[in-house]
Amino acid sequence: MKLKPFDFYLKAPLYAEIEVNPENFKDFIYMIQVPTKFNGYNPLYKSATTYITQELYPGKYENGNLDYFLSGGGIYKTSIKCLRYDTVYIFFGKYVPTTEPDEDGDHFNVEKTGTFIKIGQDVQLMEFESWKVKNYRKVLSKEKQKELMRAIGLASHGVGIGSFVYLRRIFEELIEEAHLLAKTKENWNEDEYLSYKMAKKINSLKEYLPDFLVRNKAIYSILSKGIHELSEQLCLTYFDTILLGIERILEAKLESINKQKRDEEAEKKIEELNRKLK
């Protein structure tokens, strides 16, 4: 997960872990200390807005004021303020420094290395994400919109495996929609299709699926592995990435629908103009 304010505040589910290392350490310090603006959705006013981070960790790292927090770890409380309506939402994180034993058996901190965990927020993640689901109503049935909300809601409550179950249902629905379209065509072999595993099914339906889905068919195997083999924590850690993949598939379907609509409108106007000039 990238260390950006929008990711931590509005995307990361509860108990998602952000690994801090020397490569992203400056980004981490920036995130917890520098007021930053980013776009989002205000669930109270049901409106798009701009937020700014506030109640950040006091002092500058260069002056040593963060040494205690970084060496001993601790709870981090912060908030974001809606610049449009002045609404404030509170979030909590926990920093755990990485330690290693020395020759004497004592432990020492590994410099600029630790784990930052999201441990609380006063508004459910799904409330911030609900506007996205509404955008997909052209490509998702009402039932699948509800399931997408359930997936986000479960993740926000720390239920990783359950959230993967709903994301996989949505993925399977997208494949089935393409299947129903393909089976109406001549020379379609239904028995052969039903014998395929998911990856081969996707390849056989690539004419009817977004290119992004075909190229990233591994999403399905990751979801299945999460449901049957991974822990709740690992599913939560990977949730944001998999959700991003599902969203990109839905966006590709929306783009295709909108393109077709624009093409039809343009063709209609050209045809009308052509008739007028004859």
Tab-separated table of C-alpha atoms in Angstrom:
chain	number	residue	atom	x	y	z
A	1	MET	CA	0.000	0.000	0.000
A	2	LYS	CA	1.429	3.375	-0.967
A	3	LEU	CA	1.934	5.884	1.810
A	4	LYS	CA	-0.459	8.550	0.618
A	5	PRO	CA	-3.016	10.297	2.841
A	6	PHE	CA	-5.942	9.243	0.677
A	7	ASP	CA	-4.892	5.593	0.914
A	8	PHE	CA	-4.539	5.576	4.707
A	9	TYR	CA	-7.615	7.631	5.506
A	10	LEU	CA	-10.185	6.641	2.915
A	11	LYS	CA	-9.009	3.382	1.364
A	12	ALA	CA	-7.142	1.297	3.933
A	13	PRO	CA	-9.421	-1.038	5.921
A	14	LEU	CA	-9.078	-1.431	9.667
A	15	TYR	CA	-5.958	-3.308	10.730
A	16	ALA	CA	-4.336	-2.908	7.328
A	17	GLU	CA	-0.569	-2.820	7.789
A	18	ILE	CA	1.693	-0.333	6.045
A	19	GLU	CA	5.293	-1.461	6.057
A	20	VAL	CA	7.719	1.374	6.785
A	21	ASN	CA	11.255	0.984	5.442
A	22	PRO	CA	14.211	3.199	4.480
A	23	GLU	CA	12.821	3.606	0.959
A	24	ASN	CA	9.468	5.072	2.034
A	25	PHE	CA	10.439	6.471	5.444
A	26	LYS	CA	10.388	10.097	4.274
A	27	ASP	CA	6.916	9.550	2.810
A	28	PHE	CA	5.758	8.141	6.144
A	29	ILE	CA	7.089	11.138	8.085
A	30	TYR	CA	5.485	13.474	5.548
A	31	MET	CA	2.157	11.694	5.955
A	32	ILE	CA	2.032	12.033	9.734
A	33	GLN	CA	3.405	15.588	9.911
A	34	VAL	CA	2.528	17.670	6.852
A	35	PRO	CA	-1.026	19.019	6.284
A	36	THR	CA	-2.075	17.576	2.937
A	37	LYS	CA	-5.124	18.169	0.754
A	38	PHE	CA	-6.800	15.368	-1.190
A	39	ASN	CA	-10.144	14.723	-2.852
A	40	GLY	CA	-12.756	12.422	-1.374
A	41	TYR	CA	-16.428	11.930	-0.558
A	42	ASN	CA	-18.282	13.359	2.433
A	43	PRO	CA	-20.772	10.677	3.531
A	44	LEU	CA	-22.661	13.059	5.834
A	45	TYR	CA	-23.484	15.508	3.037
A	46	LYS	CA	-23.340	12.914	0.235
A	47	SER	CA	-21.064	15.125	-1.807
A	48	ALA	CA	-17.620	15.136	-3.381
A	49	THR	CA	-15.230	17.368	-1.493
A	50	THR	CA	-11.638	18.207	-0.597
A	51	TYR	CA	-10.115	17.185	2.728
A	52	ILE	CA	-7.051	18.397	4.588
A	53	THR	CA	-5.189	16.365	7.198
A	54	GLN	CA	-4.904	17.904	10.657
A	55	GLU	CA	-4.004	17.015	14.274
A	56	LEU	CA	-0.695	15.763	12.934
A	57	TYR	CA	2.265	14.639	15.010
A	58	PRO	CA	3.884	17.760	16.523
A	59	GLY	CA	7.423	18.865	15.819
A	60	LYS	CA	9.836	18.054	13.052
A	61	TYR	CA	11.701	14.806	12.737
A	62	GLU	CA	14.896	16.688	11.952
A	63	ASN	CA	14.751	18.273	15.440
A	64	GLY	CA	14.442	14.910	17.155
A	65	ASN	CA	10.874	15.449	18.416
A	66	LEU	CA	9.709	12.195	16.858
A	67	ASP	CA	12.517	10.055	18.235
A	68	TYR	CA	10.462	8.711	21.132
A	69	PHE	CA	7.500	7.808	18.919
A	70	LEU	CA	9.684	6.145	16.305
A	71	SER	CA	11.834	4.241	18.784
A	72	GLY	CA	9.124	3.160	21.210
A	73	GLY	CA	6.090	3.050	18.968
A	74	GLY	CA	2.661	4.176	20.054
A	75	ILE	CA	-0.834	5.277	19.109
A	76	TYR	CA	-1.265	8.036	16.563
A	77	LYS	CA	-4.495	10.056	16.495
A	78	THR	CA	-5.225	12.294	13.548
A	79	SER	CA	-8.187	13.694	11.634
A	80	ILE	CA	-9.266	15.070	8.293
A	81	LYS	CA	-11.371	18.182	7.784
A	82	CYS	CA	-13.811	18.677	4.933
A	83	LEU	CA	-13.019	22.071	3.436
A	84	ARG	CA	-16.487	22.346	1.951
A	85	TYR	CA	-18.630	21.628	5.022
A	86	ASP	CA	-16.109	21.740	7.920
A	87	THR	CA	-16.911	18.136	8.865
A	88	VAL	CA	-14.134	16.419	10.832
A	89	TYR	CA	-13.468	12.667	10.828
A	90	ILE	CA	-11.059	11.020	13.292
A	91	PHE	CA	-8.619	8.181	12.612
A	92	PHE	CA	-6.169	6.160	14.713
A	93	GLY	CA	-2.955	4.442	13.740
A	94	LYS	CA	-0.409	2.411	15.675
A	95	TYR	CA	3.296	2.424	14.926
A	96	VAL	CA	5.351	-0.649	15.849
A	97	PRO	CA	9.115	-0.329	15.301
A	98	THR	CA	10.967	-3.353	13.965
A	99	THR	CA	13.454	-4.853	16.429
A	100	GLU	CA	16.220	-7.419	16.117
A	101	PRO	CA	18.267	-9.214	18.806
A	102	ASP	CA	21.941	-8.465	19.298
A	103	GLU	CA	24.676	-10.851	20.424
A	104	ASP	CA	23.698	-10.419	24.082
A	105	GLY	CA	20.058	-11.242	23.455
A	106	ASP	CA	18.903	-7.660	23.858
A	107	HIS	CA	16.733	-6.111	21.170
A	108	PHE	CA	17.481	-2.969	19.229
A	109	ASN	CA	15.419	-0.997	16.746
A	110	VAL	CA	16.114	-1.359	13.048
A	111	GLU	CA	16.569	2.199	11.792
A	112	LYS	CA	13.676	3.687	9.806
A	113	THR	CA	11.808	0.373	9.788
A	114	GLY	CA	8.479	-0.592	11.318
A	115	THR	CA	4.792	-1.246	10.755
A	116	PHE	CA	2.019	1.365	10.733
A	117	ILE	CA	-1.392	-0.153	11.425
A	118	LYS	CA	-4.777	1.502	11.004
A	119	ILE	CA	-6.611	0.667	14.246
A	120	GLY	CA	-9.650	2.943	14.299
A	121	GLN	CA	-11.894	5.508	12.633
A	122	ASP	CA	-15.177	7.100	13.652
A	123	VAL	CA	-16.899	6.537	10.287
A	124	GLN	CA	-16.961	3.208	8.475
A	125	LEU	CA	-14.789	2.924	5.386
A	126	MET	CA	-17.805	1.874	3.336
A	127	GLU	CA	-19.389	5.278	3.968
A	128	PHE	CA	-16.474	6.977	2.223
A	129	GLU	CA	-16.556	4.444	-0.624
A	130	SER	CA	-20.332	4.420	-1.243
A	131	TRP	CA	-20.135	7.078	-3.965
A	132	LYS	CA	-17.963	4.768	-6.059
A	133	VAL	CA	-20.503	1.973	-5.921
A	134	LYS	CA	-23.212	4.303	-7.215
A	135	ASN	CA	-21.008	5.103	-10.198
A	136	TYR	CA	-21.078	1.422	-11.187
A	137	ARG	CA	-24.852	1.023	-11.333
A	138	LYS	CA	-24.702	0.815	-15.158
A	139	VAL	CA	-22.461	-2.257	-15.005
A	140	LEU	CA	-23.519	-3.910	-11.732
A	141	SER	CA	-26.917	-5.254	-10.754
A	142	LYS	CA	-28.446	-3.932	-7.541
A	143	GLU	CA	-27.527	-7.178	-5.829
A	144	LYS	CA	-23.880	-6.903	-6.894
A	145	GLN	CA	-23.775	-3.252	-5.825
A	146	LYS	CA	-24.874	-4.419	-2.377
A	147	GLU	CA	-22.220	-7.123	-2.398
A	148	LEU	CA	-19.521	-4.605	-3.287
A	149	MET	CA	-20.656	-2.472	-0.355
A	150	ARG	CA	-20.611	-5.551	1.882
A	151	ALA	CA	-17.057	-6.341	0.815
A	152	ILE	CA	-15.926	-2.818	1.669
A	153	GLY	CA	-17.887	-2.879	4.916
A	154	LEU	CA	-16.437	-6.198	6.044
A	155	ALA	CA	-12.912	-5.022	5.293
A	156	SER	CA	-13.529	-1.850	7.293
A	157	HIS	CA	-14.449	-4.066	10.272
A	158	GLY	CA	-11.356	-6.224	9.953
A	159	VAL	CA	-12.997	-9.184	8.176
A	160	GLY	CA	-10.601	-9.952	5.351
A	161	ILE	CA	-11.696	-13.401	4.187
A	162	GLY	CA	-15.377	-12.455	4.076
A	163	SER	CA	-14.578	-9.380	1.995
A	164	PHE	CA	-12.741	-11.618	-0.493
A	165	VAL	CA	-15.831	-13.845	-0.780
A	166	TYR	CA	-17.953	-10.931	-1.992
A	167	LEU	CA	-15.284	-9.638	-4.363
A	168	ARG	CA	-15.001	-13.088	-5.915
A	169	ARG	CA	-18.781	-13.233	-6.409
A	170	ILE	CA	-18.620	-9.947	-8.299
A	171	PHE	CA	-15.748	-11.218	-10.442
A	172	GLU	CA	-17.674	-14.420	-11.211
A	173	GLU	CA	-20.743	-12.384	-12.160
A	174	LEU	CA	-18.710	-10.395	-14.684
A	175	ILE	CA	-17.495	-13.640	-16.243
A	176	GLU	CA	-21.006	-15.074	-16.320
A	177	GLU	CA	-22.361	-11.995	-18.106
A	178	ALA	CA	-19.776	-12.527	-20.845
A	179	HIS	CA	-20.600	-16.242	-20.930
A	180	LEU	CA	-24.320	-15.612	-21.457
A	181	LEU	CA	-23.488	-13.337	-24.365
A	182	ALA	CA	-20.999	-15.753	-25.915
A	183	LYS	CA	-23.302	-18.780	-25.740
A	184	THR	CA	-25.810	-17.073	-28.058
A	185	LYS	CA	-23.254	-17.132	-30.874
A	186	GLU	CA	-22.979	-19.897	-33.460
A	187	ASN	CA	-20.422	-22.666	-32.961
A	188	TRP	CA	-20.323	-22.105	-29.200
A	189	ASN	CA	-19.463	-25.317	-27.342
A	190	GLU	CA	-21.168	-25.085	-23.963
A	191	ASP	CA	-20.028	-28.460	-22.638
A	192	GLU	CA	-16.431	-27.654	-23.462
A	193	TYR	CA	-16.687	-24.257	-21.763
A	194	LEU	CA	-18.141	-25.748	-18.584
A	195	SER	CA	-15.193	-28.147	-18.347
A	196	TYR	CA	-12.682	-25.288	-18.274
A	197	LYS	CA	-11.051	-23.841	-15.188
A	198	MET	CA	-11.527	-20.109	-14.649
A	199	ALA	CA	-8.343	-18.963	-16.412
A	200	LYS	CA	-9.264	-20.892	-19.558
A	201	LYS	CA	-12.872	-19.685	-19.352
A	202	ILE	CA	-11.601	-16.110	-19.349
A	203	ASN	CA	-9.395	-16.765	-22.372
A	204	SER	CA	-12.332	-18.258	-24.254
A	205	LEU	CA	-14.430	-15.168	-23.444
A	206	LYS	CA	-11.772	-12.522	-24.113
A	207	GLU	CA	-13.795	-11.117	-27.017
A	208	TYR	CA	-16.528	-10.178	-24.536
A	209	LEU	CA	-14.431	-9.051	-21.565
A	210	PRO	CA	-12.412	-5.907	-20.801
A	211	ASP	CA	-8.754	-6.263	-21.789
A	212	PHE	CA	-7.750	-5.351	-18.246
A	213	LEU	CA	-9.627	-8.339	-16.852
A	214	VAL	CA	-8.133	-10.724	-19.406
A	215	ARG	CA	-4.604	-9.476	-18.677
A	216	ASN	CA	-5.185	-9.672	-14.922
A	217	LYS	CA	-7.109	-12.917	-14.655
A	218	ALA	CA	-4.864	-13.748	-11.690
A	219	ILE	CA	-7.271	-11.661	-9.591
A	220	TYR	CA	-9.541	-14.698	-9.404
A	221	SER	CA	-6.820	-17.077	-8.236
A	222	ILE	CA	-5.687	-14.527	-5.626
A	223	LEU	CA	-9.245	-14.209	-4.319
A	224	SER	CA	-9.634	-17.992	-4.165
A	225	LYS	CA	-6.303	-18.396	-2.401
A	226	GLY	CA	-7.344	-15.723	0.080
A	227	ILE	CA	-10.631	-17.472	0.851
A	228	HIS	CA	-9.139	-20.941	1.297
A	229	GLU	CA	-5.549	-20.420	2.441
A	230	LEU	CA	-4.676	-16.916	3.647
A	231	SER	CA	-5.239	-15.380	7.068
A	232	GLU	CA	-7.671	-12.573	7.868
A	233	GLN	CA	-4.734	-10.179	8.234
A	234	LEU	CA	-3.194	-11.044	4.869
A	235	CYS	CA	-6.565	-10.683	3.138
A	236	LEU	CA	-6.948	-7.253	4.740
A	237	THR	CA	-3.441	-6.299	3.651
A	238	TYR	CA	-4.192	-7.288	0.048
A	239	PHE	CA	-7.795	-6.028	-0.003
A	240	ASP	CA	-6.994	-2.557	-1.310
A	241	THR	CA	-5.010	-3.925	-4.257
A	242	ILE	CA	-7.697	-6.437	-5.237
A	243	LEU	CA	-10.467	-3.850	-4.841
A	244	LEU	CA	-8.492	-1.559	-7.138
A	245	GLY	CA	-8.379	-4.334	-9.731
A	246	ILE	CA	-12.141	-4.923	-9.511
A	247	GLU	CA	-12.784	-1.188	-9.781
A	248	ARG	CA	-10.578	-0.940	-12.857
A	249	ILE	CA	-12.543	-3.736	-14.529
A	250	LEU	CA	-15.826	-1.965	-13.779
A	251	GLU	CA	-14.404	1.337	-15.018
A	252	ALA	CA	-13.349	-0.351	-18.268
A	253	LYS	CA	-16.897	-1.627	-18.763
A	254	LEU	CA	-18.238	1.865	-18.087
A	255	GLU	CA	-15.787	3.355	-20.565
A	256	SER	CA	-16.958	0.881	-23.209
A	257	ILE	CA	-20.626	1.743	-22.612
A	258	ASN	CA	-19.943	5.479	-22.698
A	259	LYS	CA	-17.863	5.139	-25.866
A	260	GLN	CA	-20.637	3.222	-27.579
A	261	LYS	CA	-23.143	5.898	-26.560
A	262	ARG	CA	-20.909	8.693	-27.879
A	263	ASP	CA	-20.362	6.803	-31.127
A	264	GLU	CA	-24.104	6.321	-31.598
A	265	GLU	CA	-24.803	9.999	-30.900
A	266	ALA	CA	-22.107	11.119	-33.338
A	267	GLU	CA	-23.287	8.730	-36.049
A	268	LYS	CA	-26.869	9.931	-35.632
A	269	LYS	CA	-25.849	13.586	-36.035
A	270	ILE	CA	-23.697	12.811	-39.070
A	271	GLU	CA	-26.561	10.887	-40.650
A	272	GLU	CA	-28.989	13.767	-39.978
A	273	LEU	CA	-26.550	16.275	-41.450
A	274	ASN	CA	-25.977	14.098	-44.492
A	275	ARG	CA	-29.721	13.860	-45.148
A	276	LYS	CA	-30.073	17.605	-44.705
A	277	LEU	CA	-27.382	18.390	-47.275
A	278	LYS	CA	-28.656	16.003	-49.943
